[in-house]
Amino acid sequence: MKLFWRDHTLLITVYILQMLILISILFLDPGTQASSVFYAIFLSFLLLTGYLIYRFIVLAPYYRKLNDDTSHHHDFKIDGSHPMIVAHNQLMTRHYNQHQAQLHQLEIRKNQQVQFMTQWVHQMKTPVSVMNLITQNEQENEEFPALRTELKRLEKGLDLALHTARFEQFEQDFRVKSVHVQTIIQQVVQENKRLFILKELYPKLTIDQNLYVSTDPKWLLFMLDQLVVNAIKYTRDHGKQLSIEANVVEGNPTIQIIDQGVGIQSADLPMIHRPFYTGENGRKYGESTGMGLHLVHELCEKLRIQFLIESEYGKGTTASLIFVQDRS
């Protein structure tokens, strides 16, 4: 209603000024009767009122739509045959169709990028696998341990790139099932055995053998791998201990990776989930992409897992995955 009056303020103002001028002219004429003047004003006012009522009835859907903050972007059409409403619907239809076409093109390009990245990673993994075989089958020499370590780092980087690309199509690439936690943790430890040996780290496993969680095993494996690799990477002193605990805590299955590494500065903690954020440790040690923890955080949001990071700088970090149970 307010928008209607604002839209017609100028018309009403001009009408009033016109009536004032007309009345002034008529009263200056001595032969003009006052009754005739007021009758003419009444008829004019009646016509204006009828016009405004007609405009309000015809354009009411238009004004309601403009005032509706809850309308969805695709719900733009207005019922009515008034030329202004018809023109509005035609204009919005053109804009909507153009917008949808642009979104479709963006979706095609995004899928092409994901496909390219996936194919590229798989192509890069082939020579890495070949080099791993060479270092294992040929006669051992003093350079092979360092080469195997760098190959493992390259594999981890390729895995991160692959999972980052696949995350864009997460809804098409996850399957929830019952996962035996001990099995998947042992798999993570086995895959990172070489890194543990290199850092002289001793994994201490405290796992409930009967613990199962409902989630996607592939993505859980990836998240645990990222957290374990991070814990190994930022444990600078050799001979430390890295603990992996999996138990029911306060009714919720919980997996914790506890390291004795450099820790995270308190100023960095609120921002470690941001993409490409490396923080003080990334600047100091230069080994961070800033995507690992971000991807873990985003995956936990998708899989409805609570992800917590607690850290004391200089003493270590605890990363927790809490599978909150629905008690409804």
PDB file of N, CA and C in Angstrom, residues 132-201:
ATOM      1  N   ASN A 132      58.273 -45.811  -7.473  1.00  0.00           N
ATOM      2  CA  ASN A 132      58.241 -46.560  -6.217  1.00  0.00           C
ATOM      3  C   ASN A 132      58.718 -47.992  -6.419  1.00  0.00           C
ATOM      4  N   LEU A 133      58.282 -48.607  -7.501  1.00  0.00           N
ATOM      5  CA  LEU A 133      58.715 -49.978  -7.799  1.00  0.00           C
ATOM      6  C   LEU A 133      60.216 -50.046  -8.052  1.00  0.00           C
ATOM      7  N   ILE A 134      60.738 -49.043  -8.752  1.00  0.00           N
ATOM      8  CA  ILE A 134      62.175 -49.018  -9.041  1.00  0.00           C
ATOM      9  C   ILE A 134      62.977 -48.946  -7.746  1.00  0.00           C
ATOM     10  N   THR A 135      62.540 -48.097  -6.825  1.00  0.00           N
ATOM     11  CA  THR A 135      63.287 -47.939  -5.564  1.00  0.00           C
ATOM     12  C   THR A 135      63.177 -49.175  -4.689  1.00  0.00           C
ATOM     13  N   GLN A 136      62.160 -49.996  -4.919  1.00  0.00           N
ATOM     14  CA  GLN A 136      61.993 -51.200  -4.103  1.00  0.00           C
ATOM     15  C   GLN A 136      62.710 -52.406  -4.708  1.00  0.00           C
ATOM     16  N   ASN A 137      62.768 -52.449  -6.036  1.00  0.00           N
ATOM     17  CA  ASN A 137      63.305 -53.646  -6.693  1.00  0.00           C
ATOM     18  C   ASN A 137      64.797 -53.567  -6.986  1.00  0.00           C
ATOM     19  N   GLU A 138      65.280 -52.354  -7.238  1.00  0.00           N
ATOM     20  CA  GLU A 138      66.700 -52.228  -7.548  1.00  0.00           C
ATOM     21  C   GLU A 138      67.532 -52.365  -6.278  1.00  0.00           C
ATOM     22  N   GLN A 139      68.794 -52.569  -6.487  1.00  0.00           N
ATOM     23  CA  GLN A 139      69.693 -52.680  -5.343  1.00  0.00           C
ATOM     24  C   GLN A 139      69.668 -51.376  -4.554  1.00  0.00           C
ATOM     25  N   GLU A 140      69.503 -51.536  -3.247  1.00  0.00           N
ATOM     26  CA  GLU A 140      69.364 -50.357  -2.375  1.00  0.00           C
ATOM     27  C   GLU A 140      70.616 -49.492  -2.450  1.00  0.00           C
ATOM     28  N   ASN A 141      70.401 -48.194  -2.558  1.00  0.00           N
ATOM     29  CA  ASN A 141      71.527 -47.276  -2.415  1.00  0.00           C
ATOM     30  C   ASN A 141      71.118 -46.153  -1.476  1.00  0.00           C
ATOM     31  N   GLU A 142      72.055 -45.337  -1.108  1.00  0.00           N
ATOM     32  CA  GLU A 142      71.830 -44.364  -0.038  1.00  0.00           C
ATOM     33  C   GLU A 142      70.827 -43.282  -0.412  1.00  0.00           C
ATOM     34  N   GLU A 143      70.533 -43.114  -1.696  1.00  0.00           N
ATOM     35  CA  GLU A 143      69.605 -42.067  -2.113  1.00  0.00           C
ATOM     36  C   GLU A 143      68.154 -42.543  -2.134  1.00  0.00           C
ATOM     37  N   PHE A 144      67.921 -43.840  -2.101  1.00  0.00           N
ATOM     38  CA  PHE A 144      66.567 -44.364  -2.232  1.00  0.00           C
ATOM     39  C   PHE A 144      65.638 -43.967  -1.075  1.00  0.00           C
ATOM     40  N   PRO A 145      66.080 -44.013   0.182  1.00  0.00           N
ATOM     41  CA  PRO A 145      65.163 -43.611   1.261  1.00  0.00           C
ATOM     42  C   PRO A 145      64.639 -42.185   1.094  1.00  0.00           C
ATOM     43  N   ALA A 146      65.533 -41.269   0.742  1.00  0.00           N
ATOM     44  CA  ALA A 146      65.095 -39.884   0.533  1.00  0.00           C
ATOM     45  C   ALA A 146      64.154 -39.783  -0.660  1.00  0.00           C
ATOM     46  N   LEU A 147      64.446 -40.555  -1.713  1.00  0.00           N
ATOM     47  CA  LEU A 147      63.590 -40.537  -2.899  1.00  0.00           C
ATOM     48  C   LEU A 147      62.207 -41.088  -2.569  1.00  0.00           C
ATOM     49  N   ARG A 148      62.152 -42.174  -1.794  1.00  0.00           N
ATOM     50  CA  ARG A 148      60.858 -42.754  -1.426  1.00  0.00           C
ATOM     51  C   ARG A 148      60.045 -41.777  -0.578  1.00  0.00           C
ATOM     52  N   THR A 149      60.729 -41.037   0.280  1.00  0.00           N
ATOM     53  CA  THR A 149      60.037 -40.033   1.097  1.00  0.00           C
ATOM     54  C   THR A 149      59.417 -38.948   0.229  1.00  0.00           C
ATOM     55  N   GLU A 150      60.173 -38.469  -0.737  1.00  0.00           N
ATOM     56  CA  GLU A 150      59.650 -37.427  -1.632  1.00  0.00           C
ATOM     57  C   GLU A 150      58.518 -37.969  -2.505  1.00  0.00           C
ATOM     58  N   LEU A 151      58.628 -39.234  -2.903  1.00  0.00           N
ATOM     59  CA  LEU A 151      57.547 -39.840  -3.677  1.00  0.00           C
ATOM     60  C   LEU A 151      56.272 -39.939  -2.843  1.00  0.00           C
ATOM     61  N   LYS A 152      56.429 -40.259  -1.568  1.00  0.00           N
ATOM     62  CA  LYS A 152      55.263 -40.320  -0.680  1.00  0.00           C
ATOM     63  C   LYS A 152      54.619 -38.945  -0.540  1.00  0.00           C
ATOM     64  N   ARG A 153      55.429 -37.908  -0.429  1.00  0.00           N
ATOM     65  CA  ARG A 153      54.889 -36.545  -0.357  1.00  0.00           C
ATOM     66  C   ARG A 153      54.155 -36.193  -1.643  1.00  0.00           C
ATOM     67  N   LEU A 154      54.717 -36.610  -2.766  1.00  0.00           N
ATOM     68  CA  LEU A 154      54.066 -36.348  -4.050  1.00  0.00           C
ATOM     69  C   LEU A 154      52.731 -37.083  -4.133  1.00  0.00           C
ATOM     70  N   GLU A 155      52.693 -38.323  -3.658  1.00  0.00           N
ATOM     71  CA  GLU A 155      51.444 -39.085  -3.650  1.00  0.00           C
ATOM     72  C   GLU A 155      50.384 -38.388  -2.804  1.00  0.00           C
ATOM     73  N   LYS A 156      50.793 -37.882  -1.642  1.00  0.00           N
ATOM     74  CA  LYS A 156      49.844 -37.189  -0.767  1.00  0.00           C
ATOM     75  C   LYS A 156      49.313 -35.928  -1.438  1.00  0.00           C
ATOM     76  N   GLY A 157      50.186 -35.211  -2.109  1.00  0.00           N
ATOM     77  CA  GLY A 157      49.751 -34.004  -2.810  1.00  0.00           C
ATOM     78  C   GLY A 157      48.772 -34.315  -3.921  1.00  0.00           C
ATOM     79  N   LEU A 158      49.039 -35.394  -4.661  1.00  0.00           N
ATOM     80  CA  LEU A 158      48.132 -35.805  -5.732  1.00  0.00           C
ATOM     81  C   LEU A 158      46.789 -36.257  -5.168  1.00  0.00           C
ATOM     82  N   ASP A 159      46.817 -36.975  -4.047  1.00  0.00           N
ATOM     83  CA  ASP A 159      45.567 -37.403  -3.412  1.00  0.00           C
ATOM     84  C   ASP A 159      44.739 -36.204  -2.965  1.00  0.00           C
ATOM     85  N   LEU A 160      45.411 -35.195  -2.405  1.00  0.00           N
ATOM     86  CA  LEU A 160      44.697 -33.993  -1.972  1.00  0.00           C
ATOM     87  C   LEU A 160      44.056 -33.294  -3.164  1.00  0.00           C
ATOM     88  N   ALA A 161      44.805 -33.184  -4.263  1.00  0.00           N
ATOM     89  CA  ALA A 161      44.255 -32.549  -5.467  1.00  0.00           C
ATOM     90  C   ALA A 161      43.064 -33.337  -6.001  1.00  0.00           C
ATOM     91  N   LEU A 162      43.179 -34.664  -5.999  1.00  0.00           N
ATOM     92  CA  LEU A 162      42.099 -35.508  -6.510  1.00  0.00           C
ATOM     93  C   LEU A 162      40.842 -35.374  -5.659  1.00  0.00           C
ATOM     94  N   HIS A 163      40.998 -35.417  -4.344  1.00  0.00           N
ATOM     95  CA  HIS A 163      39.827 -35.322  -3.466  1.00  0.00           C
ATOM     96  C   HIS A 163      39.232 -33.919  -3.473  1.00  0.00           C
ATOM     97  N   THR A 164      40.071 -32.903  -3.648  1.00  0.00           N
ATOM     98  CA  THR A 164      39.543 -31.539  -3.763  1.00  0.00           C
ATOM     99  C   THR A 164      38.670 -31.415  -5.001  1.00  0.00           C
ATOM    100  N   ALA A 165      39.109 -32.005  -6.106  1.00  0.00           N
ATOM    101  CA  ALA A 165      38.310 -31.975  -7.334  1.00  0.00           C
ATOM    102  C   ALA A 165      37.019 -32.769  -7.164  1.00  0.00           C
ATOM    103  N   ARG A 166      37.115 -33.931  -6.539  1.00  0.00           N
ATOM    104  CA  ARG A 166      35.928 -34.773  -6.363  1.00  0.00           C
ATOM    105  C   ARG A 166      34.922 -34.158  -5.396  1.00  0.00           C
ATOM    106  N   PHE A 167      35.401 -33.334  -4.490  1.00  0.00           N
ATOM    107  CA  PHE A 167      34.497 -32.724  -3.511  1.00  0.00           C
ATOM    108  C   PHE A 167      33.435 -31.872  -4.193  1.00  0.00           C
ATOM    109  N   GLU A 168      33.772 -31.301  -5.364  1.00  0.00           N
ATOM    110  CA  GLU A 168      32.801 -30.485  -6.098  1.00  0.00           C
ATOM    111  C   GLU A 168      31.590 -31.309  -6.526  1.00  0.00           C
ATOM    112  N   GLN A 169      31.764 -32.620  -6.613  1.00  0.00           N
ATOM    113  CA  GLN A 169      30.652 -33.506  -6.980  1.00  0.00           C
ATOM    114  C   GLN A 169      30.366 -34.480  -5.838  1.00  0.00           C
ATOM    115  N   PHE A 170      30.419 -33.959  -4.620  1.00  0.00           N
ATOM    116  CA  PHE A 170      30.316 -34.801  -3.430  1.00  0.00           C
ATOM    117  C   PHE A 170      29.023 -35.615  -3.415  1.00  0.00           C
ATOM    118  N   GLU A 171      27.901 -34.970  -3.759  1.00  0.00           N
ATOM    119  CA  GLU A 171      26.608 -35.645  -3.684  1.00  0.00           C
ATOM    120  C   GLU A 171      26.550 -36.876  -4.581  1.00  0.00           C
ATOM    121  N   GLN A 172      27.370 -36.894  -5.632  1.00  0.00           N
ATOM    122  CA  GLN A 172      27.379 -38.036  -6.546  1.00  0.00           C
ATOM    123  C   GLN A 172      28.466 -39.053  -6.180  1.00  0.00           C
ATOM    124  N   ASP A 173      29.229 -38.753  -5.134  1.00  0.00           N
ATOM    125  CA  ASP A 173      30.428 -39.558  -4.878  1.00  0.00           C
ATOM    126  C   ASP A 173      30.546 -39.961  -3.410  1.00  0.00           C
ATOM    127  N   PHE A 174      29.418 -40.230  -2.759  1.00  0.00           N
ATOM    128  CA  PHE A 174      29.541 -40.741  -1.396  1.00  0.00           C
ATOM    129  C   PHE A 174      28.477 -41.806  -1.134  1.00  0.00           C
ATOM    130  N   ARG A 175      28.867 -42.804  -0.334  1.00  0.00           N
ATOM    131  CA  ARG A 175      27.992 -43.910   0.022  1.00  0.00           C
ATOM    132  C   ARG A 175      28.140 -44.162   1.517  1.00  0.00           C
ATOM    133  N   VAL A 176      27.070 -44.011   2.252  1.00  0.00           N
ATOM    134  CA  VAL A 176      27.109 -44.205   3.700  1.00  0.00           C
ATOM    135  C   VAL A 176      26.898 -45.680   4.016  1.00  0.00           C
ATOM    136  N   LYS A 177      27.775 -46.206   4.850  1.00  0.00           N
ATOM    137  CA  LYS A 177      27.641 -47.594   5.294  1.00  0.00           C
ATOM    138  C   LYS A 177      28.253 -47.720   6.686  1.00  0.00           C
ATOM    139  N   SER A 178      28.101 -48.873   7.283  1.00  0.00           N
ATOM    140  CA  SER A 178      28.692 -49.122   8.595  1.00  0.00           C
ATOM    141  C   SER A 178      30.188 -49.408   8.426  1.00  0.00           C
ATOM    142  N   VAL A 179      31.009 -48.631   9.117  1.00  0.00           N
ATOM    143  CA  VAL A 179      32.462 -48.706   8.955  1.00  0.00           C
ATOM    144  C   VAL A 179      33.093 -49.174  10.264  1.00  0.00           C
ATOM    145  N   HIS A 180      33.952 -50.194  10.180  1.00  0.00           N
ATOM    146  CA  HIS A 180      34.699 -50.665  11.343  1.00  0.00           C
ATOM    147  C   HIS A 180      35.878 -49.724  11.564  1.00  0.00           C
ATOM    148  N   VAL A 181      35.841 -48.981  12.647  1.00  0.00           N
ATOM    149  CA  VAL A 181      36.809 -47.906  12.879  1.00  0.00           C
ATOM    150  C   VAL A 181      38.230 -48.443  12.991  1.00  0.00           C
ATOM    151  N   GLN A 182      38.418 -49.539  13.705  1.00  0.00           N
ATOM    152  CA  GLN A 182      39.769 -50.077  13.888  1.00  0.00           C
ATOM    153  C   GLN A 182      40.411 -50.420  12.545  1.00  0.00           C
ATOM    154  N   THR A 183      39.650 -51.019  11.652  1.00  0.00           N
ATOM    155  CA  THR A 183      40.184 -51.412  10.342  1.00  0.00           C
ATOM    156  C   THR A 183      40.663 -50.204   9.557  1.00  0.00           C
ATOM    157  N   ILE A 184      39.872 -49.151   9.555  1.00  0.00           N
ATOM    158  CA  ILE A 184      40.225 -47.986   8.741  1.00  0.00           C
ATOM    159  C   ILE A 184      41.396 -47.219   9.348  1.00  0.00           C
ATOM    160  N   ILE A 185      41.493 -47.195  10.683  1.00  0.00           N
ATOM    161  CA  ILE A 185      42.635 -46.529  11.322  1.00  0.00           C
ATOM    162  C   ILE A 185      43.921 -47.301  11.039  1.00  0.00           C
ATOM    163  N   GLN A 186      43.857 -48.614  11.129  1.00  0.00           N
ATOM    164  CA  GLN A 186      45.041 -49.428  10.829  1.00  0.00           C
ATOM    165  C   GLN A 186      45.479 -49.238   9.378  1.00  0.00           C
ATOM    166  N   GLN A 187      44.522 -49.052   8.494  1.00  0.00           N
ATOM    167  CA  GLN A 187      44.851 -48.801   7.087  1.00  0.00           C
ATOM    168  C   GLN A 187      45.593 -47.477   6.936  1.00  0.00           C
ATOM    169  N   VAL A 188      45.141 -46.447   7.654  1.00  0.00           N
ATOM    170  CA  VAL A 188      45.806 -45.139   7.604  1.00  0.00           C
ATOM    171  C   VAL A 188      47.231 -45.244   8.136  1.00  0.00           C
ATOM    172  N   VAL A 189      47.402 -45.934   9.258  1.00  0.00           N
ATOM    173  CA  VAL A 189      48.736 -46.086   9.847  1.00  0.00           C
ATOM    174  C   VAL A 189      49.654 -46.845   8.897  1.00  0.00           C
ATOM    175  N   GLN A 190      49.137 -47.906   8.275  1.00  0.00           N
ATOM    176  CA  GLN A 190      49.946 -48.700   7.350  1.00  0.00           C
ATOM    177  C   GLN A 190      50.379 -47.872   6.142  1.00  0.00           C
ATOM    178  N   GLU A 191      49.468 -47.053   5.611  1.00  0.00           N
ATOM    179  CA  GLU A 191      49.791 -46.241   4.438  1.00  0.00           C
ATOM    180  C   GLU A 191      50.845 -45.181   4.752  1.00  0.00           C
ATOM    181  N   ASN A 192      50.934 -44.781   6.008  1.00  0.00           N
ATOM    182  CA  ASN A 192      51.895 -43.743   6.390  1.00  0.00           C
ATOM    183  C   ASN A 192      53.069 -44.313   7.185  1.00  0.00           C
ATOM    184  N   LYS A 193      53.271 -45.619   7.068  1.00  0.00           N
ATOM    185  CA  LYS A 193      54.335 -46.284   7.822  1.00  0.00           C
ATOM    186  C   LYS A 193      55.693 -45.658   7.542  1.00  0.00           C
ATOM    187  N   ARG A 194      55.962 -45.349   6.296  1.00  0.00           N
ATOM    188  CA  ARG A 194      57.264 -44.795   5.934  1.00  0.00           C
ATOM    189  C   ARG A 194      57.488 -43.425   6.591  1.00  0.00           C
ATOM    190  N   LEU A 195      56.415 -42.616   6.662  1.00  0.00           N
ATOM    191  CA  LEU A 195      56.548 -41.299   7.302  1.00  0.00           C
ATOM    192  C   LEU A 195      56.791 -41.444   8.799  1.00  0.00           C
ATOM    193  N   PHE A 196      56.117 -42.415   9.427  1.00  0.00           N
ATOM    194  CA  PHE A 196      56.353 -42.663  10.855  1.00  0.00           C
ATOM    195  C   PHE A 196      57.815 -43.047  11.096  1.00  0.00           C
ATOM    196  N   ILE A 197      58.330 -43.927  10.235  1.00  0.00           N
ATOM    197  CA  ILE A 197      59.718 -44.379  10.394  1.00  0.00           C
ATOM    198  C   ILE A 197      60.684 -43.223  10.187  1.00  0.00           C
ATOM    199  N   LEU A 198      60.420 -42.409   9.167  1.00  0.00           N
ATOM    200  CA  LEU A 198      61.304 -41.282   8.872  1.00  0.00           C
ATOM    201  C   LEU A 198      61.398 -40.327  10.055  1.00  0.00           C
ATOM    202  N   LYS A 199      60.252 -40.047  10.689  1.00  0.00           N
ATOM    203  CA  LYS A 199      60.235 -39.114  11.819  1.00  0.00           C
ATOM    204  C   LYS A 199      60.524 -39.801  13.154  1.00  0.00           C
ATOM    205  N   GLU A 200      60.718 -41.131  13.101  1.00  0.00           N
ATOM    206  CA  GLU A 200      60.919 -41.919  14.324  1.00  0.00           C
ATOM    207  C   GLU A 200      59.772 -41.684  15.298  1.00  0.00           C
ATOM    208  N   LEU A 201      58.560 -41.671  14.737  1.00  0.00           N
ATOM    209  CA  LEU A 201      57.353 -41.493  15.538  1.00  0.00           C
ATOM    210  C   LEU A 201      56.751 -42.859  15.850  1.00  0.00           C
TER     211      LEU A 201
END
